[in-house]
Tab-separated table of C-alpha atoms in Angstrom:
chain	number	residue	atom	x	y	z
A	992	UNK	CA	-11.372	80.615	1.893
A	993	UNK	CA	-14.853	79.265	2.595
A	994	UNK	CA	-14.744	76.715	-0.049
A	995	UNK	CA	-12.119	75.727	0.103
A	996	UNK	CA	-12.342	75.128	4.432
A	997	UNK	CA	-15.608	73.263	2.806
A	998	UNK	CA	-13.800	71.407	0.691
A	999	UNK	CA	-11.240	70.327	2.771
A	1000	UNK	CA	-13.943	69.390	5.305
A	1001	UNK	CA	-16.347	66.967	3.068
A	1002	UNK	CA	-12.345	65.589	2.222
A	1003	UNK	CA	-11.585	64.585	5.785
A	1004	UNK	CA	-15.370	63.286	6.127
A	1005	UNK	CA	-14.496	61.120	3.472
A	1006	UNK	CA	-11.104	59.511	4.278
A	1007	UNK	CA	-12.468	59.085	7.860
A	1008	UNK	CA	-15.655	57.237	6.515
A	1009	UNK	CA	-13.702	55.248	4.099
A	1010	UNK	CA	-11.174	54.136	6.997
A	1011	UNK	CA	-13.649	53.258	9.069
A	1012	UNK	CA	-15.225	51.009	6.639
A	1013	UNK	CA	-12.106	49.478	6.228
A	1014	UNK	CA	-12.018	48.372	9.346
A	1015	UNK	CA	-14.871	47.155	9.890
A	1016	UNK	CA	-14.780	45.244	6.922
A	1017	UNK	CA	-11.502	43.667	8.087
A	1018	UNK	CA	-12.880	43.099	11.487
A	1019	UNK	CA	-15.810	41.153	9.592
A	1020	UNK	CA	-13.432	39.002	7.490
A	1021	UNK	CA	-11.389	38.176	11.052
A	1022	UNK	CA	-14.988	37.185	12.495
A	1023	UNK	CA	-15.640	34.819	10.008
A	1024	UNK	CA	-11.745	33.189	9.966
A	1025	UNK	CA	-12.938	32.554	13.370
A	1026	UNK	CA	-16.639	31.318	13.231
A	1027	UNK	CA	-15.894	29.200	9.865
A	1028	UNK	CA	-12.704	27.690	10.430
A	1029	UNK	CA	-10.530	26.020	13.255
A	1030	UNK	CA	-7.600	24.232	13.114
A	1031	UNK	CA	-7.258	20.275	14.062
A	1032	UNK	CA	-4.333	18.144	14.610
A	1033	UNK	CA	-1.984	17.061	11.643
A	1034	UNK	CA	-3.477	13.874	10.774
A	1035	UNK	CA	-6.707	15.544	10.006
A	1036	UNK	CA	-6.626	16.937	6.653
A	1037	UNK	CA	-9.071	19.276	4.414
A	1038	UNK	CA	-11.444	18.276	2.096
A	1039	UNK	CA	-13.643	21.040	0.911
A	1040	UNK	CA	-17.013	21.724	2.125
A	1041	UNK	CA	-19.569	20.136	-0.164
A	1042	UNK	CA	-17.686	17.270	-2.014
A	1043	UNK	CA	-14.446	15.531	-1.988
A	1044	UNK	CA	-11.423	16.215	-3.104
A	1045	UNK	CA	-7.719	15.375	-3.108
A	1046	UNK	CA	-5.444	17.826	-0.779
A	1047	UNK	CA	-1.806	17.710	0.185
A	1048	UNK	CA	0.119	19.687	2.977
A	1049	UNK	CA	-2.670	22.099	4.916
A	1050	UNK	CA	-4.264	21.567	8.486
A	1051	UNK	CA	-7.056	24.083	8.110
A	1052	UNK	CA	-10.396	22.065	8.385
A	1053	UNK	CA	-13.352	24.932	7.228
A	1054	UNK	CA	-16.357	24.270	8.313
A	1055	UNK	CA	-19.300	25.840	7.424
A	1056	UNK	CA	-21.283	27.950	10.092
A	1057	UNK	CA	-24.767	26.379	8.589
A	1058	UNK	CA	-22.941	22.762	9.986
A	1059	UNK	CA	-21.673	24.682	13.427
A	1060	UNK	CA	-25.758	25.908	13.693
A	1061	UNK	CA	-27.073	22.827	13.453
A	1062	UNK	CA	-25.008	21.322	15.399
A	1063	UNK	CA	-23.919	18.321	12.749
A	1064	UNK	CA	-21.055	16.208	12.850
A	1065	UNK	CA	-18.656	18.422	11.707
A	1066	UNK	CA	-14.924	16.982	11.569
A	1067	UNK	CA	-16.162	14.266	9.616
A	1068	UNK	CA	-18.946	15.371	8.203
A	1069	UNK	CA	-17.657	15.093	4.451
A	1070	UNK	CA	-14.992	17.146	5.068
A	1071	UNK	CA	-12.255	15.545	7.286
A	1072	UNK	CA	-9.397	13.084	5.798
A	1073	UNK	CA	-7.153	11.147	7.309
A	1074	UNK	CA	-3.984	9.567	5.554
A	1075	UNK	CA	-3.702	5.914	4.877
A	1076	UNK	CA	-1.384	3.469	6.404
A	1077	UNK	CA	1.291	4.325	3.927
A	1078	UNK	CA	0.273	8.168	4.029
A	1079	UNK	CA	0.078	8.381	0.520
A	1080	UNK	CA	-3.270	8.970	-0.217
A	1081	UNK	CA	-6.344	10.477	1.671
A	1082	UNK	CA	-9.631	8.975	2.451
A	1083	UNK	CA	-12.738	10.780	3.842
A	1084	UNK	CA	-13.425	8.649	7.113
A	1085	UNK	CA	-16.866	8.170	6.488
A	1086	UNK	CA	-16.509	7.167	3.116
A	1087	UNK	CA	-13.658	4.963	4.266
A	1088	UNK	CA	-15.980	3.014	6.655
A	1089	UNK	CA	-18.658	2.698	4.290
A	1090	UNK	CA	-16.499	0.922	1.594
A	1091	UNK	CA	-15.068	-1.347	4.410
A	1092	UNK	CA	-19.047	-2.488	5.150
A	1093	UNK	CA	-20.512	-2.165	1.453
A	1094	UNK	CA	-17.587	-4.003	-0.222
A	1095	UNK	CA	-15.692	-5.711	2.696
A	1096	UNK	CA	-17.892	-7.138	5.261
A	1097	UNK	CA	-21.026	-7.238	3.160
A	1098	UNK	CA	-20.140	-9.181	-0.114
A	1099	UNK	CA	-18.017	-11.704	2.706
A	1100	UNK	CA	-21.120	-13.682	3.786
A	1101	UNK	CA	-20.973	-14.423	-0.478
A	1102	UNK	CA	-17.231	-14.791	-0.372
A	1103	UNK	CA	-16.703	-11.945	-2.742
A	1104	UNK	CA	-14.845	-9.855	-0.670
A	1105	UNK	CA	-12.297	-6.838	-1.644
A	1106	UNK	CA	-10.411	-7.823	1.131
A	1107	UNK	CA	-8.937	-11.060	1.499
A	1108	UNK	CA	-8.186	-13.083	4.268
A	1109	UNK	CA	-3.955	-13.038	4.056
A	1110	UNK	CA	-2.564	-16.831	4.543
A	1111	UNK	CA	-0.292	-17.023	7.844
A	1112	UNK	CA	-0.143	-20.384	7.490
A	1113	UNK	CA	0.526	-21.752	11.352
A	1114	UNK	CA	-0.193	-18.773	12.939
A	1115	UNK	CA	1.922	-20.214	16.374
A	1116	UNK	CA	5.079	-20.210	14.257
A	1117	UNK	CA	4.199	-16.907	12.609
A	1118	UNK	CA	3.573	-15.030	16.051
A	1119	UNK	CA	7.143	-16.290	16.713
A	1120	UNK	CA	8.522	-15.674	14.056
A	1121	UNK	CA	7.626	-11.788	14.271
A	1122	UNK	CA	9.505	-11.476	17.489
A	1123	UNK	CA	5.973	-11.435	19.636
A	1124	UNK	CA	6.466	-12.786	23.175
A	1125	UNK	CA	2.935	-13.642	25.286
A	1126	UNK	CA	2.800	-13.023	28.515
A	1127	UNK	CA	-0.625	-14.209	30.734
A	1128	UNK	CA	-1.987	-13.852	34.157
A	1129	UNK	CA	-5.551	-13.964	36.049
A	1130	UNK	CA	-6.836	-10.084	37.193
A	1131	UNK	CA	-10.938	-9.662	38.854
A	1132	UNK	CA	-12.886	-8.796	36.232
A	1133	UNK	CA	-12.392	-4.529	35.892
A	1134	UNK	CA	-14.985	-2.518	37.450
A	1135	UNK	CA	-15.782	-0.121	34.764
A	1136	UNK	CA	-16.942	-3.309	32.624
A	1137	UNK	CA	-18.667	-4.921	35.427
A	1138	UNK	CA	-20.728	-1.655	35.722
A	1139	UNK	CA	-21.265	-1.217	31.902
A	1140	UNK	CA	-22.906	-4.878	32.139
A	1141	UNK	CA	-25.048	-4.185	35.154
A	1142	UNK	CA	-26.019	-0.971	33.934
A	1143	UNK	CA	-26.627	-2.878	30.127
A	1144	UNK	CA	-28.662	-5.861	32.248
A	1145	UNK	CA	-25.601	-8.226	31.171
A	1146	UNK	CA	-24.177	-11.324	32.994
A	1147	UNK	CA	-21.856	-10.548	35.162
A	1148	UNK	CA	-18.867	-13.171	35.892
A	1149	UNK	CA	-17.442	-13.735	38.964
A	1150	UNK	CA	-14.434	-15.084	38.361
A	1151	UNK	CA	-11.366	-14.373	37.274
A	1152	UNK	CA	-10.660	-13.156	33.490
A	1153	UNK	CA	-7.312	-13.527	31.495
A	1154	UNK	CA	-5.221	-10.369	30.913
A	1155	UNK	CA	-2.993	-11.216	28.020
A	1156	UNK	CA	-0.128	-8.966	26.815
A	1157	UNK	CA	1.819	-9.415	23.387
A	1158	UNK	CA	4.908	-7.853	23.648
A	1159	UNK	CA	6.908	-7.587	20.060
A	1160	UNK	CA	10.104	-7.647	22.237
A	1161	UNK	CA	12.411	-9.563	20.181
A	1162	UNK	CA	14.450	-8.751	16.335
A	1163	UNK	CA	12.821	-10.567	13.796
A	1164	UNK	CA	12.711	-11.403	9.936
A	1165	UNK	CA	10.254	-10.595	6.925
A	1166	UNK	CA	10.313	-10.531	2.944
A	1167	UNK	CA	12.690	-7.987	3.546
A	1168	UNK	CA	15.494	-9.423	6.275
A	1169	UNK	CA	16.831	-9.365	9.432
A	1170	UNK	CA	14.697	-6.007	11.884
A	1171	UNK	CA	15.066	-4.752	14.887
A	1172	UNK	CA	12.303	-4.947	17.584
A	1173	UNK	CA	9.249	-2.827	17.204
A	1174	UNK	CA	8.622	-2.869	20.899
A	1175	UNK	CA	5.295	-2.508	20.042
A	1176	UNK	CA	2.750	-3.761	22.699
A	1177	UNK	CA	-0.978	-4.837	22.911
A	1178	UNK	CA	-2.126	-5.545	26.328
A	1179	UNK	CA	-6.172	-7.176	26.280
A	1180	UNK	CA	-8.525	-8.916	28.150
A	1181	UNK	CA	-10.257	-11.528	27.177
A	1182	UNK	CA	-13.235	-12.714	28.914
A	1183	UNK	CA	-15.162	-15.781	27.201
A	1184	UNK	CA	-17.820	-15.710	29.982
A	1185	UNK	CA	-18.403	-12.502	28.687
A	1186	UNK	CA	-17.541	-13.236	24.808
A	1187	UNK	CA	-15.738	-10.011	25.749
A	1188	UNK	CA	-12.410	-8.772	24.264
A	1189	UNK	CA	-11.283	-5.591	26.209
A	1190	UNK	CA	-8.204	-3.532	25.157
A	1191	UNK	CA	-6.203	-1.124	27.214
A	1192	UNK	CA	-2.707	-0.580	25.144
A	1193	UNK	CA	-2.607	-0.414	21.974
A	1194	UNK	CA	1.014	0.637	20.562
A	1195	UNK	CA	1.263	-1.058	16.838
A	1196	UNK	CA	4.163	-1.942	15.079
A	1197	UNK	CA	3.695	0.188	12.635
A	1198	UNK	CA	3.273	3.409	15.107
A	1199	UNK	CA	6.711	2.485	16.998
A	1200	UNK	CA	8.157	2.504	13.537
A	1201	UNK	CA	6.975	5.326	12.483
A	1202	UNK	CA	8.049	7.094	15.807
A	1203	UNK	CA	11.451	6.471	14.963
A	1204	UNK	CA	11.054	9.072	11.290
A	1205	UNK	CA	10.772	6.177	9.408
A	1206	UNK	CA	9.577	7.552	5.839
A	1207	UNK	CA	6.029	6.821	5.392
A	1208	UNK	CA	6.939	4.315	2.130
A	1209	UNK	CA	9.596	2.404	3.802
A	1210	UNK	CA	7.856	1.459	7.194
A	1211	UNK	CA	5.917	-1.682	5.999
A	1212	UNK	CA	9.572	-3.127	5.598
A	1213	UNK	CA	10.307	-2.834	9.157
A	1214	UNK	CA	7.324	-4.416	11.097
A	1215	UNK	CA	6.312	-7.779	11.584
A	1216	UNK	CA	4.502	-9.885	8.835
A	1217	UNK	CA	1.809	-10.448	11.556
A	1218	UNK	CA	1.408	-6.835	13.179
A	1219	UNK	CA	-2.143	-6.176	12.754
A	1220	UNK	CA	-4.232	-5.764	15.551
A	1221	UNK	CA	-7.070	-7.690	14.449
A	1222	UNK	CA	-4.872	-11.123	13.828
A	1223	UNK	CA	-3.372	-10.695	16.916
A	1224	UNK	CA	-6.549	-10.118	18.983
A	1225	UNK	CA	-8.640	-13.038	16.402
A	1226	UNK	CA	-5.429	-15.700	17.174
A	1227	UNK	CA	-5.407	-14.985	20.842
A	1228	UNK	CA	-8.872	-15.039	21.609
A	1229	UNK	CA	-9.557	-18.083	19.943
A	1230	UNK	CA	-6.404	-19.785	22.436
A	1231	UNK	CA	-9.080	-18.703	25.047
A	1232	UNK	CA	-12.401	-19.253	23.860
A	1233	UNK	CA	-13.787	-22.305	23.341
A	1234	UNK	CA	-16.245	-21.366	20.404
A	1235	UNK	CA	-14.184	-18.616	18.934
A	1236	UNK	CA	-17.475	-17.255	17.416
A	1237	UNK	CA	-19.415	-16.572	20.895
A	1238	UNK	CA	-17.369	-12.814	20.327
A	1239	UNK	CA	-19.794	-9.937	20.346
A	1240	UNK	CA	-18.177	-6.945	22.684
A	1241	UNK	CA	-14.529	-5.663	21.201
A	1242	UNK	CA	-13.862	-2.576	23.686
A	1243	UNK	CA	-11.287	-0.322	24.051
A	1244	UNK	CA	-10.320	1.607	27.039
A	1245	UNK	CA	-7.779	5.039	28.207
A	1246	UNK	CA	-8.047	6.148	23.990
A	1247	UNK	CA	-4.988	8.542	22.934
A	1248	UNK	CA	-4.776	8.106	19.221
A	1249	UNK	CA	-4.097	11.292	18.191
A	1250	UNK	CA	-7.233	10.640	15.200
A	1251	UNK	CA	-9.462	8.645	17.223
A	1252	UNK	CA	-9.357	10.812	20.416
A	1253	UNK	CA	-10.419	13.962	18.660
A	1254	UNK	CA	-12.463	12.255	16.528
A	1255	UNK	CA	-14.594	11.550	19.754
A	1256	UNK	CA	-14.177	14.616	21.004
A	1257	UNK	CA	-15.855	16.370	18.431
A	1258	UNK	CA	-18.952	14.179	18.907
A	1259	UNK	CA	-19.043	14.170	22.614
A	1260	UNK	CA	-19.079	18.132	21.911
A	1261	UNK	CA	-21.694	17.834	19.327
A	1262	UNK	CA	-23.802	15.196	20.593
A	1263	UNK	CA	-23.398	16.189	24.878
A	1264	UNK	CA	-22.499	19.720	24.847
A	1265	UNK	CA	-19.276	18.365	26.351
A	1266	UNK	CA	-16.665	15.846	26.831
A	1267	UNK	CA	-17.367	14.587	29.917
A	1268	UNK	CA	-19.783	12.030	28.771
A	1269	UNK	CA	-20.066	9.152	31.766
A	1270	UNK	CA	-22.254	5.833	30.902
A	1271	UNK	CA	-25.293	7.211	31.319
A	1272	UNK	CA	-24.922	9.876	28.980
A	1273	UNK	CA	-22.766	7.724	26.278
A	1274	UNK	CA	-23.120	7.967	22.070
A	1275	UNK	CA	-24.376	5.163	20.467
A	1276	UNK	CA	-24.120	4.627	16.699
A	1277	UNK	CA	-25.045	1.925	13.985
A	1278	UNK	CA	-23.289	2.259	10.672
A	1279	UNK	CA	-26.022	4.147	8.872
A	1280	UNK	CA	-24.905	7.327	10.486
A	1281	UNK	CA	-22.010	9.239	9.321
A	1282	UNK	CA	-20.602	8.795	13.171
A	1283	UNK	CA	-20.782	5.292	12.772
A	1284	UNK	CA	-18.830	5.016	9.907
A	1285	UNK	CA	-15.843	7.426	10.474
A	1286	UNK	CA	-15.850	5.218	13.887
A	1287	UNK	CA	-15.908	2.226	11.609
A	1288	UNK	CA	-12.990	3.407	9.263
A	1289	UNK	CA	-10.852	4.870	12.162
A	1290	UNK	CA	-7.755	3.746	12.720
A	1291	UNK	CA	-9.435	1.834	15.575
A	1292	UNK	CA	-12.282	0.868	13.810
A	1293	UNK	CA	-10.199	-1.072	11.446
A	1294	UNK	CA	-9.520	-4.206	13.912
A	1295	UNK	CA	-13.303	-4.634	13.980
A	1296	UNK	CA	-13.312	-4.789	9.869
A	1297	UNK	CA	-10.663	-6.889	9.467
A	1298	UNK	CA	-12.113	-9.315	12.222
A	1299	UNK	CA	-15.662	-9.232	10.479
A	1300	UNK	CA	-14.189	-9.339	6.750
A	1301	UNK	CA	-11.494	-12.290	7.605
A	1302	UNK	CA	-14.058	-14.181	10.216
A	1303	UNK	CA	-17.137	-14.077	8.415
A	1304	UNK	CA	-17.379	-18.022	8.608
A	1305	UNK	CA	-16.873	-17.815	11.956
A	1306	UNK	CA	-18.572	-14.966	12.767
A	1307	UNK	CA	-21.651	-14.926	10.618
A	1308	UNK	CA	-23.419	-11.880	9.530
A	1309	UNK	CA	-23.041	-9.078	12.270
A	1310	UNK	CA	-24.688	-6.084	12.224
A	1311	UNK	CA	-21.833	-3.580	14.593
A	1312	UNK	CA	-22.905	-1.126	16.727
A	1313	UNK	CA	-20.433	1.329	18.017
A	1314	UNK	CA	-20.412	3.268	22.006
A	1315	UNK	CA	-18.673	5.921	23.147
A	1316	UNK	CA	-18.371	7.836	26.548
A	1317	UNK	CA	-15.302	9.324	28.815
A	1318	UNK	CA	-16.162	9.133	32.320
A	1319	UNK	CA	-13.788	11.775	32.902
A	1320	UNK	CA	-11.471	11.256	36.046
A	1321	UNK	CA	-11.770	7.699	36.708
A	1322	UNK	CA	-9.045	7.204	38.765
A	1323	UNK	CA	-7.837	10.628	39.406
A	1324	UNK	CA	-6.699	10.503	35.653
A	1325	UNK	CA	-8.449	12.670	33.601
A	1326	UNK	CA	-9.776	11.854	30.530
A	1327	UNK	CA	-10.899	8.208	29.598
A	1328	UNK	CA	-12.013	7.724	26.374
A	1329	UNK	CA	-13.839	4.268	25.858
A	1330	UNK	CA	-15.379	2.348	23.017
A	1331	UNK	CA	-16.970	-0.481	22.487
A	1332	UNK	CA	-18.097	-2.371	19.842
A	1333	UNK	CA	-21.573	-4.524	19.684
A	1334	UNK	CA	-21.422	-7.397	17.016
A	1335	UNK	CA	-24.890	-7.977	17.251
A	1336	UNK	CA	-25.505	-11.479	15.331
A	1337	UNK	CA	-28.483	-11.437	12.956
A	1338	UNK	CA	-32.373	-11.137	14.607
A	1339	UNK	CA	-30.508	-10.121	17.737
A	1340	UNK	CA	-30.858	-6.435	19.844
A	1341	UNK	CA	-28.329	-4.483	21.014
A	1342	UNK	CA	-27.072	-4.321	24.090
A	1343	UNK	CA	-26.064	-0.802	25.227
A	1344	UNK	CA	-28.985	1.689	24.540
A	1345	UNK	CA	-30.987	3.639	22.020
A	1346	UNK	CA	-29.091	4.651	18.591
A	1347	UNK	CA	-28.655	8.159	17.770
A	1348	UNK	CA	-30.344	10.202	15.343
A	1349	UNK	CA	-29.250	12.376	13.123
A	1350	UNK	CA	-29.331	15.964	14.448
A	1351	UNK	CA	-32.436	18.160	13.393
A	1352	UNK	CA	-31.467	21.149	10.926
């Protein structure tokens, strides 16, 4: 019958125009998945687009495609988290490193610090006492930090400088009894004609701990009472240095932690284009950019606190810049992630270029 043929016709039109809007609408939603959101490493955790907020379990880091256009900061911009040393709670990077400077190494110079100085007494017995054997030898001065100084118009030594390895290679006791070895290791150099501190391994105590499955709340009883990086590096370099507070460079060299590492990556990427960023393309930051604080409150960035917070006699006020670059295949060896610190003492410049600015929207 002609109607109903007609019928049957604007029917099929129908179902066909409401499938294909179906898919198309379910090819939209997959488009967005994909522009909005990515997924990062475990350590990085969520925190929701425009504010803060507490999140437990997911990986999924959202960000929003008006932050991907402009080419901001995104992993850290407000949004990324990364759990504490106990990994129970989790703290924005950024804001991390900005309570660190605005309530650590700020109120110091006053003595009002949140963060206290802990007491290790003689710190020779303590470093023995936490199973940490020091090992020492001469080595020329390495040639990726005798070109950042040339390039930077620094002094150049031409002598020998003292490679230094702590090895935490022997059982040991704290407030909680007898433990076995960490094995952690932190291999440095330390160059007073340079007031240079340069580290190349970095394995804590409390990572080699933790690489055993450790729960998160019961590692602290199984390291070392001295197993932060910062005492370590503050005790050894003042063995070396004659005026412990001539420091200004802490550096770091061949970065794998798995929060730093992408961490950097994500700026190379939104600050080069890439991550093959060599010297003369490197990232510099102060700490009034959200870069420079997420830097400051990384798990890396924490040595340089705790030196500034505990040192601040010492030290005086410092106002740290941060660097970052990867000359990629140095050494046949792919990716080389390096950053270094600039202390730069009051009414003094900085050493290794322009600071960045904050990306135009």
């Amino acid at each position: 019958m002609p109607g109903h043929s007609s019928h049957l016709r604007s029917s099929s039109f129908l179902l066909i125009f409401l499938v294909t809007a179906l898919l198309l609408l379910v090819h939209a939603f997959g488009y967005a998945r994909r522009t909005d959101s990515h997924f990062l490493p475990t350590q990085l955790s969520f925190i929701v687009e425009n504010g803060i907020s507490n999140f437990n379990g997911s990986v999924a880091v959202p960000f929003g495609r008006q932050a991907q256009a402009a080419n901001s900061f995104s992993p850290i911009h407000h949004y990324t988290r990364v759990k504490r040393a106990l990994g129970e709670d989790r703290q924005c990077l950024v804001e991390k490193g900005k309570q660190y400077w605005e309530k650590g190494v700020l109120p110091a110079f006053d003595g009002k610090s949140e963060f206290p100085n802990p007491n290790f007494g003689n710190s020779e017995t303590v470093l023995e006492g936490s199973g940490w054997t020091s090992f020492e030898e001469l080595e020329p001065l390495p040639k990726w930090w005798k070109d950042t100084l040339k390039k930077a118009k620094g002094k150049v030594s031409k002598s020998d400088i003292r490679k230094i390895i702590l090895d935490q290679s022997h059982d040991f006791e704290n407030d909680f009894g007898a433990q076995t070895r960490t094995s952690a290791q932190y291999y440095g150099r330390y160059i007073p004609q340079n007031n240079a501190v340069l580290m190349y391994v970095v394995r804590s105590p409390r990572s080699k701990v933790a690489a055993r499955q450790v729960p998160q709340d019961e590692i602290f009883k199984q390291i070392p009472r001295m197993n932060q990086l910062s005492d370590l590096v503050w005790f050894t370099w003042s063995r070396v240095a004659e005026n412990p507070g001539s420091l200004r460079y802490y550096g770091l060299e061949g970065i794998t932690n798995a929060i730093v590492k992408p961490l950097m990556l994500e700026i190379f990427q939104a600050r080069r284009g890439t991550s093959d960023v060599p010297w003369d393309k490197r990232v510099t930051f102060d700490l009034s950019s959200d870069e420079g604080k997420a830097l400051f409150g990384s798990p890396l960035g924490v040595a340089v606190n705790w030196l500034l917070i505990h040192h601040a006699g010492v030290l005086g006020r410092r106002e740290p810049r941060v660097t970052i670059w990867n000359p990629k295949n140095t050494n046949n060896l792919g990716d080389n992630f390096c950053m270094i610190w600039d202390l730069i003492p009051k009414k003094k410049k900085g050493s290794f270029g322009k600071v960045e600015k904050e990306p135009k929207t």
